[in-house]
XYZ file of C-alpha atoms in Angstrom:
297
model
C -13.949 1.501 -19.145
C -11.169 -0.937 -18.496
C -8.691 0.183 -15.845
C -5.858 -0.136 -18.401
C -7.607 2.558 -20.410
C -8.042 5.004 -17.531
C -5.886 8.049 -16.944
C -2.747 7.137 -14.940
C -2.082 9.321 -11.960
C 1.376 7.924 -11.513
C 3.782 6.125 -13.887
C 7.137 4.807 -12.620
C 9.653 3.262 -15.060
C 12.960 1.646 -14.347
C 13.408 3.167 -10.894
C 16.759 2.396 -9.315
C 18.153 3.337 -5.941
C 21.147 1.627 -4.265
C 22.223 1.386 -0.612
C 25.107 -0.695 0.836
C 22.817 -3.689 1.571
C 19.661 -3.065 -0.479
C 18.693 -1.839 -3.875
C 15.529 -1.094 -5.934
C 16.112 -2.665 -9.266
C 14.256 -1.450 -12.376
C 11.035 -0.854 -10.443
C 8.164 -0.124 -12.829
C 4.366 0.262 -12.232
C 1.499 2.556 -12.876
C -1.528 3.769 -10.834
C -4.897 4.102 -12.608
C -7.199 7.000 -11.614
C -10.226 6.028 -9.589
C -8.470 3.095 -7.802
C -7.153 2.271 -4.373
C -3.851 0.570 -5.048
C -2.280 -1.486 -2.342
C 1.530 -1.682 -2.281
C 2.455 -4.927 -0.504
C 5.494 -6.764 0.592
C 7.131 -7.949 3.857
C 9.144 -5.514 6.044
C 12.298 -4.619 4.229
C 10.965 -5.474 0.716
C 11.375 -1.895 -0.520
C 8.006 -0.254 -0.029
C 9.216 2.763 1.944
C 12.354 3.238 -0.245
C 10.069 3.226 -3.329
C 7.688 5.792 -1.945
C 10.438 8.074 -0.709
C 12.117 7.775 -4.046
C 9.135 8.795 -6.159
C 8.421 11.746 -3.697
C 11.960 13.064 -4.255
C 12.942 12.503 -0.584
C 16.087 10.568 -1.363
C 19.045 11.353 -3.599
C 20.777 9.481 -6.473
C 17.557 7.900 -7.819
C 17.437 7.081 -11.504
C 14.423 6.293 -13.695
C 11.255 8.060 -14.865
C 8.625 9.381 -12.430
C 5.492 10.992 -13.859
C 2.523 12.260 -11.879
C -0.580 13.238 -13.759
C 1.530 12.952 -17.045
C 4.167 15.403 -15.717
C 7.797 14.471 -15.020
C 8.708 14.974 -11.371
C 11.893 16.780 -12.472
C 10.942 20.334 -13.236
C 7.338 20.078 -11.931
C 7.854 19.123 -8.312
C 6.013 22.113 -6.804
C 3.025 21.703 -9.014
C 2.856 17.926 -8.455
C 3.159 18.168 -4.684
C 0.313 20.663 -4.652
C -1.899 17.855 -6.100
C -0.891 15.045 -3.808
C -1.423 14.275 -0.124
C 1.234 12.315 1.689
C 1.197 10.403 5.017
C 4.577 8.887 5.828
C 5.387 6.323 8.512
C 8.125 8.627 9.900
C 7.399 11.677 12.046
C 7.848 14.852 9.995
C 6.623 17.444 12.537
C 8.168 19.817 15.035
C 7.355 18.292 18.407
C 7.314 21.603 20.346
C 4.626 23.205 18.157
C 0.906 22.884 18.573
C -1.229 21.386 15.840
C -2.452 24.787 14.893
C 1.060 26.235 14.776
C 2.252 23.436 12.527
C -0.737 23.891 10.343
C 0.105 27.584 9.836
C 3.574 26.635 8.592
C 2.279 23.961 6.087
C -0.986 25.384 4.718
C 0.499 28.293 2.730
C 2.370 25.764 0.540
C -0.928 24.610 -1.028
C -2.997 26.701 -3.347
C -6.227 24.774 -2.593
C -5.914 24.585 1.121
C -9.291 24.597 2.861
C -9.494 25.615 6.514
C -13.061 24.396 6.752
C -12.027 20.889 5.734
C -9.121 21.036 8.148
C -11.372 21.920 11.120
C -13.821 19.189 10.014
C -11.071 16.540 9.983
C -9.775 17.675 13.432
C -13.288 17.401 14.819
C -13.738 13.947 13.159
C -10.548 12.678 14.659
C -11.097 14.312 18.058
C -7.953 16.314 17.805
C -7.394 19.552 19.832
C -5.660 22.189 17.673
C -4.013 23.628 20.845
C -2.414 20.267 21.725
C 1.408 20.012 21.380
C 2.567 17.488 18.763
C 4.927 15.830 21.272
C 1.933 14.894 23.321
C 0.160 12.985 20.535
C 0.164 9.133 20.402
C 1.262 7.389 17.244
C -2.356 6.949 16.203
C -3.152 10.640 16.804
C -0.109 11.705 14.699
C -1.360 9.526 11.855
C -4.808 11.183 12.122
C -3.158 14.665 12.170
C -1.120 13.691 9.069
C -4.273 12.616 7.324
C -6.085 15.847 8.266
C -3.202 17.876 6.768
C -2.950 15.694 3.686
C -6.686 15.847 2.882
C -7.228 19.507 3.678
C -5.745 20.765 0.393
C -8.097 18.502 -1.710
C -5.419 16.196 -3.253
C -6.060 14.173 -6.295
C -3.720 11.389 -5.177
C -3.280 10.244 -1.571
C -0.010 8.430 -0.837
C 0.368 6.605 2.480
C 3.228 4.597 3.896
C 2.238 1.936 6.480
C -0.420 4.221 8.080
C -2.011 1.396 10.050
C 1.101 -0.370 11.297
C 0.979 -1.001 15.079
C -2.445 0.607 15.395
C -5.641 -0.932 16.862
C -8.342 -2.454 14.709
C -10.842 0.410 15.476
C -8.567 3.044 14.022
C -7.826 0.814 10.982
C -11.542 0.460 10.366
C -11.961 4.254 10.662
C -9.177 4.840 8.145
C -10.763 2.478 5.620
C -14.061 4.345 5.982
C -12.291 7.596 5.408
C -10.666 6.275 2.248
C -14.009 5.202 0.926
C -15.419 8.707 1.524
C -12.399 10.182 -0.194
C -12.798 7.977 -3.285
C -16.514 8.780 -3.569
C -15.556 12.338 -4.557
C -14.495 10.940 -7.921
C -11.289 11.528 -9.904
C -9.134 10.418 -7.005
C -6.488 7.779 -6.355
C -4.850 6.167 -3.341
C -1.467 4.514 -3.139
C -1.457 2.588 0.136
C 1.706 0.822 1.349
C 1.170 -1.817 4.047
C 2.218 -5.233 5.229
C -1.188 -5.587 7.047
C -2.855 -7.154 4.071
C -6.251 -7.708 5.722
C -6.894 -4.037 5.276
C -6.364 -4.491 1.546
C -8.672 -7.489 1.396
C -11.504 -5.066 2.269
C -10.680 -1.979 0.156
C -8.068 -2.375 -2.532
C -8.866 -2.420 -6.217
C -5.340 -3.076 -7.480
C -2.353 -4.769 -5.843
C 1.329 -4.179 -6.516
C 3.800 -6.497 -4.808
C 7.502 -5.827 -4.245
C 10.058 -8.290 -2.902
C 13.774 -7.692 -2.416
C 13.648 -4.541 -4.470
C 11.769 -6.106 -7.458
C 8.190 -5.666 -8.535
C 6.645 -9.151 -8.475
C 3.218 -8.330 -9.953
C 0.671 -5.639 -10.580
C -2.834 -7.109 -10.696
C -6.515 -6.355 -10.258
C -7.156 -7.716 -6.667
C -10.367 -9.594 -7.431
C -8.908 -11.168 -10.564
C -5.781 -12.192 -8.568
C -7.906 -13.759 -5.800
C -10.015 -15.598 -8.377
C -6.970 -17.061 -10.208
C -5.304 -18.523 -7.135
C -6.253 -21.305 -4.694
C -4.690 -22.685 -1.482
C -4.226 -26.414 -1.898
C -4.304 -28.671 1.164
C -3.796 -32.424 1.000
C -1.934 -35.516 2.099
C 1.801 -35.816 1.582
C 1.114 -38.972 -0.442
C -0.366 -36.673 -3.158
C 2.924 -34.797 -3.613
C 4.399 -36.361 -6.738
C 6.621 -34.391 -9.113
C 3.782 -33.408 -11.424
C 1.772 -31.960 -8.537
C 4.803 -30.200 -7.117
C 5.427 -28.505 -10.459
C 1.956 -26.927 -10.213
C 2.439 -25.435 -6.753
C 4.114 -22.363 -5.300
C 5.890 -22.531 -1.910
C 4.958 -25.898 -0.667
C 4.868 -26.214 3.103
C 4.995 -29.796 4.381
C 4.289 -31.199 7.894
C 3.806 -34.676 9.274
C 0.083 -34.317 8.645
C 0.094 -33.102 5.047
C 1.032 -30.108 2.846
C -0.172 -26.721 1.921
C 0.680 -24.845 -1.307
C -0.539 -22.171 -3.621
C -1.540 -22.777 -7.247
C -2.836 -20.855 -10.223
C -3.328 -24.131 -12.132
C -6.764 -24.885 -10.635
C -8.149 -27.189 -13.380
C -4.984 -29.236 -13.525
C -4.881 -29.751 -9.759
C -8.558 -30.738 -9.688
C -7.902 -33.235 -12.478
C -4.886 -34.761 -10.703
C -6.296 -34.620 -7.180
C -10.094 -34.694 -7.357
C -10.510 -35.019 -3.640
C -7.991 -32.337 -2.528
C -9.135 -29.317 -0.541
C -9.021 -25.976 -2.518
C -9.614 -22.725 -0.581
C -9.948 -19.190 -1.824
C -6.741 -17.388 -0.619
C -6.342 -14.062 1.165
C -4.015 -11.292 -0.116
C -1.532 -12.418 2.519
C -1.572 -15.995 1.253
C -0.704 -14.907 -2.207
C 1.966 -12.531 -0.993
C 3.657 -15.122 1.050
C 3.599 -17.587 -1.799
C 5.560 -15.093 -3.913
C 8.017 -14.152 -1.183
C 11.365 -15.750 -0.836
C 11.002 -17.913 2.252
C 7.275 -18.041 1.767
C 5.118 -19.151 4.645
C 8.235 -19.183 6.846
C 8.018 -15.400 6.717
C 4.561 -15.321 8.206
C 5.908 -13.781 11.426
C 6.702 -10.625 9.400
C 2.965 -9.874 9.294
C 2.201 -10.151 12.996
């Protein structure tokens, strides 16, 4: 079955939210069931604002937000019972232990499973008696995941869960997501600017830049359609320039992105074409392009 024909676990239409210096502008996208969807963009592009808006955590949001075919307005409790959320911000009471915090949150979910919770704590080497204030950032993310997954959610929403964390934890998280998706009937919405994680695991990519959705694409189809072009500055005539995104020139040559692969090969038969990464494509669609590469370090 084509992904476009699958059940959608989330549909967002014409979402708008304004701040003094930033706004989401008619943000629309949908998440197919059975897919890990990466939500990408540089820092400040609107990822966190979008996630907090669809979860009802900010006020004065307009637009349509539907989870599992249900409007968020009027069905918030039922919807939140079916989703797991891991936010970048700390949402816990620091002076409580992990077990005390769990006892506050667990009753909110009809499908809470204490056996799963204990299993995740053991998997993440977390002590239920430990005070939350003593946890490192990585341990807090693991605890958030344990809570989010222990009520058997159908959709897992994560905001920058790997930002600032070591490669070992990031690898463990990707393995956990694979295990979660193998249960079937699940979906993941994964916001990040560390795009190398999505190269490995994402099925679908949604990009946001300056509060606008730039694209929603199947990841493999997107990577197949684009190529990085590297050549001599002597090759950069007007026709070639018109086929490239975000040209970066140096004294030694140029680099650009293209989705016009046959035309470039015809015009420049000896030019170097390389398969891009998700980051390459994102930078080529970002205002400032390759100059913004420092945002991803």
